[in-house]
Amino acid sequence: MKKLAFVFATAALLASCGQNKEESTELNDPVVQPETTVEEPEVSQTVEADVYLELLSDDQMQYDKKELKVTSGQTVALTLKHTGKMDKAVMGHNFVLLKAGVEMNEFATKAMAAKETDYIPEDQSDIIAYTGVIGGGESVTITFEAPAPGTYDYLCSFPGHYSIMNGKLVVE
Ligand code: CU
């Protein structure tokens, strides 16, 4: 009698094992589980803004855009991404938007000396908006209000970068 009960139990166990196996096979079937991932811009999910801009930077000391366009008064969310692999200590990048009329060369010289504050001078009167310095694989998002219509310089203030890493924000 005891032996019979053991056999039944074993049979039940085997049966349930078989069932589990079938279930897990179904779950892994790509037809049963269609791809439902929708890729949305990361930025829009985390900050509220009127316009979303993305600026890429890399290990070749380059921004991917020389010009960005916005409309005066808009709340701008700007994401700076570093698509490279190098550390921020050797290939760090940031985004600094200068006020109209500020000399980029003069500003960059001041910024270069401000290592402790991530190459942002203590006196920020020349700056409309800026990000922190990031390294390879990192990204940073800031928001700011688009200034009065005009053309504004932006640059990377990491030492030695601004002569290549610069561009214009056109505000309409
Ligand atoms: Cu840079």
PDB file of C-alpha atoms and ligand atoms in Angstrom:
ATOM      1  CA  MET A   1       0.000   0.000   0.000  1.00  0.00           C
ATOM      2  CA  LYS A   2       2.774   2.389   0.937  1.00  0.00           C
ATOM      3  CA  LYS A   3       4.611   1.540  -2.251  1.00  0.00           C
ATOM      4  CA  LEU A   4       1.559   2.293  -4.381  1.00  0.00           C
ATOM      5  CA  ALA A   5       1.139   5.718  -2.810  1.00  0.00           C
ATOM      6  CA  PHE A   6       4.772   6.480  -3.593  1.00  0.00           C
ATOM      7  CA  VAL A   7       4.257   5.555  -7.240  1.00  0.00           C
ATOM      8  CA  PHE A   8       1.234   7.833  -7.512  1.00  0.00           C
ATOM      9  CA  ALA A   9       3.134  10.681  -5.955  1.00  0.00           C
ATOM     10  CA  THR A  10       6.003  10.196  -8.351  1.00  0.00           C
ATOM     11  CA  ALA A  11       3.636  10.106 -11.305  1.00  0.00           C
ATOM     12  CA  ALA A  12       1.979  13.323 -10.181  1.00  0.00           C
ATOM     13  CA  LEU A  13       5.367  14.980  -9.763  1.00  0.00           C
ATOM     14  CA  LEU A  14       6.448  13.922 -13.238  1.00  0.00           C
ATOM     15  CA  ALA A  15       3.170  15.160 -14.696  1.00  0.00           C
ATOM     16  CA  SER A  16       3.529  18.550 -13.065  1.00  0.00           C
ATOM     17  CA  CYS A  17       7.127  18.788 -14.217  1.00  0.00           C
ATOM     18  CA  GLY A  18       6.028  18.146 -17.747  1.00  0.00           C
ATOM     19  CA  GLN A  19       3.384  20.811 -17.485  1.00  0.00           C
ATOM     20  CA  ASN A  20       5.810  23.385 -16.191  1.00  0.00           C
ATOM     21  CA  LYS A  21       8.145  22.667 -19.023  1.00  0.00           C
ATOM     22  CA  GLU A  22       5.384  23.233 -21.562  1.00  0.00           C
ATOM     23  CA  GLU A  23       4.408  26.512 -19.930  1.00  0.00           C
ATOM     24  CA  SER A  24       7.917  27.875 -19.935  1.00  0.00           C
ATOM     25  CA  THR A  25       8.324  26.912 -23.578  1.00  0.00           C
ATOM     26  CA  GLU A  26       5.207  28.880 -24.402  1.00  0.00           C
ATOM     27  CA  LEU A  27       6.506  31.930 -22.559  1.00  0.00           C
ATOM     28  CA  ASN A  28       9.708  31.888 -24.550  1.00  0.00           C
ATOM     29  CA  ASP A  29       7.876  31.595 -27.846  1.00  0.00           C
ATOM     30  CA  PRO A  30       8.308  34.890 -29.694  1.00  0.00           C
ATOM     31  CA  VAL A  31       4.902  34.474 -31.379  1.00  0.00           C
ATOM     32  CA  VAL A  32       3.115  34.169 -28.053  1.00  0.00           C
ATOM     33  CA  GLN A  33       5.114  37.056 -26.580  1.00  0.00           C
ATOM     34  CA  PRO A  34       5.330  39.774 -29.235  1.00  0.00           C
ATOM     35  CA  GLU A  35       7.799  42.602 -28.893  1.00  0.00           C
ATOM     36  CA  THR A  36       5.942  45.360 -27.096  1.00  0.00           C
ATOM     37  CA  THR A  37       8.821  47.629 -26.115  1.00  0.00           C
ATOM     38  CA  VAL A  38       8.234  51.155 -27.370  1.00  0.00           C
ATOM     39  CA  GLU A  39      11.270  53.354 -27.522  1.00  0.00           C
ATOM     40  CA  GLU A  40      10.567  56.855 -26.368  1.00  0.00           C
ATOM     41  CA  PRO A  41      13.046  59.648 -25.819  1.00  0.00           C
ATOM     42  CA  GLU A  42      14.339  59.319 -22.280  1.00  0.00           C
ATOM     43  CA  VAL A  43      14.176  63.035 -21.734  1.00  0.00           C
ATOM     44  CA  SER A  44      10.440  63.467 -22.248  1.00  0.00           C
ATOM     45  CA  GLN A  45       9.701  61.031 -19.461  1.00  0.00           C
ATOM     46  CA  THR A  46      11.759  62.820 -16.866  1.00  0.00           C
ATOM     47  CA  VAL A  47      11.400  66.551 -17.511  1.00  0.00           C
ATOM     48  CA  GLU A  48       8.673  68.848 -18.736  1.00  0.00           C
ATOM     49  CA  ALA A  49       9.659  71.167 -21.565  1.00  0.00           C
ATOM     50  CA  ASP A  50       8.381  72.778 -24.765  1.00  0.00           C
ATOM     51  CA  VAL A  51      11.247  71.490 -26.865  1.00  0.00           C
ATOM     52  CA  TYR A  52      13.747  68.659 -26.441  1.00  0.00           C
ATOM     53  CA  LEU A  53      17.239  68.919 -27.867  1.00  0.00           C
ATOM     54  CA  GLU A  54      19.920  66.257 -27.942  1.00  0.00           C
ATOM     55  CA  LEU A  55      23.572  67.032 -28.435  1.00  0.00           C
ATOM     56  CA  LEU A  56      26.049  64.194 -28.764  1.00  0.00           C
ATOM     57  CA  SER A  57      29.737  64.344 -27.942  1.00  0.00           C
ATOM     58  CA  ASP A  58      32.444  61.717 -28.361  1.00  0.00           C
ATOM     59  CA  ASP A  59      36.033  60.572 -27.853  1.00  0.00           C
ATOM     60  CA  GLN A  60      37.064  62.514 -30.987  1.00  0.00           C
ATOM     61  CA  MET A  61      36.350  65.796 -29.188  1.00  0.00           C
ATOM     62  CA  GLN A  62      33.293  66.587 -31.328  1.00  0.00           C
ATOM     63  CA  TYR A  63      29.733  67.726 -30.883  1.00  0.00           C
ATOM     64  CA  ASP A  64      27.371  66.228 -33.474  1.00  0.00           C
ATOM     65  CA  LYS A  65      25.603  69.556 -34.111  1.00  0.00           C
ATOM     66  CA  LYS A  66      26.960  72.991 -34.982  1.00  0.00           C
ATOM     67  CA  GLU A  67      23.558  74.627 -34.726  1.00  0.00           C
ATOM     68  CA  LEU A  68      20.511  74.256 -32.509  1.00  0.00           C
ATOM     69  CA  LYS A  69      17.228  76.106 -33.041  1.00  0.00           C
ATOM     70  CA  VAL A  70      14.578  77.129 -30.537  1.00  0.00           C
ATOM     71  CA  THR A  71      11.889  79.774 -30.140  1.00  0.00           C
ATOM     72  CA  SER A  72      12.239  82.598 -27.652  1.00  0.00           C
ATOM     73  CA  GLY A  73      10.468  81.911 -24.362  1.00  0.00           C
ATOM     74  CA  GLN A  74      10.305  78.153 -24.844  1.00  0.00           C
ATOM     75  CA  THR A  75      11.370  75.911 -22.012  1.00  0.00           C
ATOM     76  CA  VAL A  76      14.220  73.952 -23.542  1.00  0.00           C
ATOM     77  CA  ALA A  77      15.331  70.542 -22.285  1.00  0.00           C
ATOM     78  CA  LEU A  78      18.801  69.838 -23.550  1.00  0.00           C
ATOM     79  CA  THR A  79      20.423  66.444 -23.156  1.00  0.00           C
ATOM     80  CA  LEU A  80      24.158  66.170 -23.641  1.00  0.00           C
ATOM     81  CA  LYS A  81      25.352  62.621 -24.249  1.00  0.00           C
ATOM     82  CA  HIS A  82      28.911  61.331 -24.348  1.00  0.00           C
ATOM     83  CA  THR A  83      28.917  58.416 -26.790  1.00  0.00           C
ATOM     84  CA  GLY A  84      32.598  57.633 -26.217  1.00  0.00           C
ATOM     85  CA  LYS A  85      34.400  55.476 -23.668  1.00  0.00           C
ATOM     86  CA  MET A  86      37.024  57.815 -22.258  1.00  0.00           C
ATOM     87  CA  ASP A  87      36.974  59.060 -18.687  1.00  0.00           C
ATOM     88  CA  LYS A  88      35.773  62.556 -17.898  1.00  0.00           C
ATOM     89  CA  ALA A  89      39.208  63.427 -16.508  1.00  0.00           C
ATOM     90  CA  VAL A  90      40.791  63.065 -19.963  1.00  0.00           C
ATOM     91  CA  MET A  91      37.890  63.555 -22.412  1.00  0.00           C
ATOM     92  CA  GLY A  92      35.264  65.325 -20.350  1.00  0.00           C
ATOM     93  CA  HIS A  93      32.579  67.351 -22.093  1.00  0.00           C
ATOM     94  CA  ASN A  94      29.999  69.886 -21.036  1.00  0.00           C
ATOM     95  CA  PHE A  95      27.663  72.373 -22.680  1.00  0.00           C
ATOM     96  CA  VAL A  96      27.906  76.040 -21.812  1.00  0.00           C
ATOM     97  CA  LEU A  97      25.560  78.566 -23.404  1.00  0.00           C
ATOM     98  CA  LEU A  98      26.959  82.093 -23.405  1.00  0.00           C
ATOM     99  CA  LYS A  99      25.080  85.356 -23.242  1.00  0.00           C
ATOM    100  CA  ALA A 100      25.026  87.500 -26.363  1.00  0.00           C
ATOM    101  CA  GLY A 101      28.206  89.509 -26.866  1.00  0.00           C
ATOM    102  CA  VAL A 102      30.439  87.353 -24.664  1.00  0.00           C
ATOM    103  CA  GLU A 103      33.797  86.610 -26.304  1.00  0.00           C
ATOM    104  CA  MET A 104      34.142  82.837 -26.480  1.00  0.00           C
ATOM    105  CA  ASN A 105      37.956  82.924 -26.332  1.00  0.00           C
ATOM    106  CA  GLU A 106      37.968  85.110 -23.228  1.00  0.00           C
ATOM    107  CA  PHE A 107      35.359  82.986 -21.523  1.00  0.00           C
ATOM    108  CA  ALA A 108      37.169  79.728 -22.344  1.00  0.00           C
ATOM    109  CA  THR A 109      40.391  81.080 -20.863  1.00  0.00           C
ATOM    110  CA  LYS A 110      38.624  81.894 -17.591  1.00  0.00           C
ATOM    111  CA  ALA A 111      36.789  78.557 -17.580  1.00  0.00           C
ATOM    112  CA  MET A 112      39.986  76.568 -18.144  1.00  0.00           C
ATOM    113  CA  ALA A 113      41.307  77.788 -14.791  1.00  0.00           C
ATOM    114  CA  ALA A 114      38.190  76.716 -12.907  1.00  0.00           C
ATOM    115  CA  LYS A 115      38.986  73.033 -12.535  1.00  0.00           C
ATOM    116  CA  GLU A 116      37.456  72.682  -9.044  1.00  0.00           C
ATOM    117  CA  THR A 117      34.080  73.875 -10.305  1.00  0.00           C
ATOM    118  CA  ASP A 118      34.006  71.644 -13.415  1.00  0.00           C
ATOM    119  CA  TYR A 119      35.404  74.411 -15.649  1.00  0.00           C
ATOM    120  CA  ILE A 120      32.634  76.872 -14.861  1.00  0.00           C
ATOM    121  CA  PRO A 121      34.027  80.182 -13.573  1.00  0.00           C
ATOM    122  CA  GLU A 122      32.817  81.302 -10.165  1.00  0.00           C
ATOM    123  CA  ASP A 123      31.432  84.444 -11.769  1.00  0.00           C
ATOM    124  CA  GLN A 124      28.646  83.084 -13.936  1.00  0.00           C
ATOM    125  CA  SER A 125      27.508  86.410 -15.357  1.00  0.00           C
ATOM    126  CA  ASP A 126      28.538  85.359 -18.898  1.00  0.00           C
ATOM    127  CA  ILE A 127      26.423  82.199 -18.834  1.00  0.00           C
ATOM    128  CA  ILE A 128      22.783  81.494 -19.708  1.00  0.00           C
ATOM    129  CA  ALA A 129      22.878  77.751 -18.946  1.00  0.00           C
ATOM    130  CA  TYR A 130      25.398  74.954 -18.493  1.00  0.00           C
ATOM    131  CA  THR A 131      25.710  71.251 -17.739  1.00  0.00           C
ATOM    132  CA  GLY A 132      28.210  69.452 -15.554  1.00  0.00           C
ATOM    133  CA  VAL A 133      31.158  67.677 -17.149  1.00  0.00           C
ATOM    134  CA  ILE A 134      30.453  64.097 -18.257  1.00  0.00           C
ATOM    135  CA  GLY A 135      32.637  61.199 -19.411  1.00  0.00           C
ATOM    136  CA  GLY A 136      32.135  58.310 -21.822  1.00  0.00           C
ATOM    137  CA  GLY A 137      28.745  56.610 -21.591  1.00  0.00           C
ATOM    138  CA  GLU A 138      27.213  59.342 -19.477  1.00  0.00           C
ATOM    139  CA  SER A 139      24.486  61.842 -20.221  1.00  0.00           C
ATOM    140  CA  VAL A 140      23.081  64.910 -18.524  1.00  0.00           C
ATOM    141  CA  THR A 141      19.896  66.924 -19.046  1.00  0.00           C
ATOM    142  CA  ILE A 142      19.284  70.562 -18.198  1.00  0.00           C
ATOM    143  CA  THR A 143      16.344  72.863 -18.769  1.00  0.00           C
ATOM    144  CA  PHE A 144      16.467  76.570 -19.437  1.00  0.00           C
ATOM    145  CA  GLU A 145      14.291  79.261 -20.926  1.00  0.00           C
ATOM    146  CA  ALA A 146      15.189  80.232 -24.480  1.00  0.00           C
ATOM    147  CA  PRO A 147      16.477  83.823 -24.363  1.00  0.00           C
ATOM    148  CA  ALA A 148      15.496  86.764 -26.585  1.00  0.00           C
ATOM    149  CA  PRO A 149      15.709  86.192 -30.351  1.00  0.00           C
ATOM    150  CA  GLY A 150      19.290  86.153 -31.580  1.00  0.00           C
ATOM    151  CA  THR A 151      22.294  83.891 -32.002  1.00  0.00           C
ATOM    152  CA  TYR A 152      24.190  82.584 -29.008  1.00  0.00           C
ATOM    153  CA  ASP A 153      27.450  80.658 -28.785  1.00  0.00           C
ATOM    154  CA  TYR A 154      27.693  77.351 -26.983  1.00  0.00           C
ATOM    155  CA  LEU A 155      30.886  75.507 -26.207  1.00  0.00           C
ATOM    156  CA  CYS A 156      32.579  72.787 -24.206  1.00  0.00           C
ATOM    157  CA  SER A 157      34.682  74.517 -21.570  1.00  0.00           C
ATOM    158  CA  PHE A 158      36.929  71.503 -20.847  1.00  0.00           C
ATOM    159  CA  PRO A 159      40.509  72.726 -21.423  1.00  0.00           C
ATOM    160  CA  GLY A 160      41.453  72.760 -25.091  1.00  0.00           C
ATOM    161  CA  HIS A 161      38.061  71.718 -26.436  1.00  0.00           C
ATOM    162  CA  TYR A 162      36.199  74.899 -27.281  1.00  0.00           C
ATOM    163  CA  SER A 163      37.996  75.679 -30.550  1.00  0.00           C
ATOM    164  CA  ILE A 164      36.471  72.493 -32.028  1.00  0.00           C
ATOM    165  CA  MET A 165      33.561  71.935 -29.677  1.00  0.00           C
ATOM    166  CA  ASN A 166      31.387  74.956 -30.255  1.00  0.00           C
ATOM    167  CA  GLY A 167      28.206  75.891 -32.048  1.00  0.00           C
ATOM    168  CA  LYS A 168      25.351  78.368 -32.305  1.00  0.00           C
ATOM    169  CA  LEU A 169      21.982  78.378 -30.630  1.00  0.00           C
ATOM    170  CA  VAL A 170      19.637  80.234 -32.958  1.00  0.00           C
ATOM    171  CA  VAL A 171      16.643  81.714 -31.133  1.00  0.00           C
ATOM    172  CA  GLU A 172      13.746  82.802 -33.322  1.00  0.00           C
TER     173      GLU A 172
HETATM  174 CU    CU B   1      34.769  68.656 -24.431  1.00  0.00          CU
END
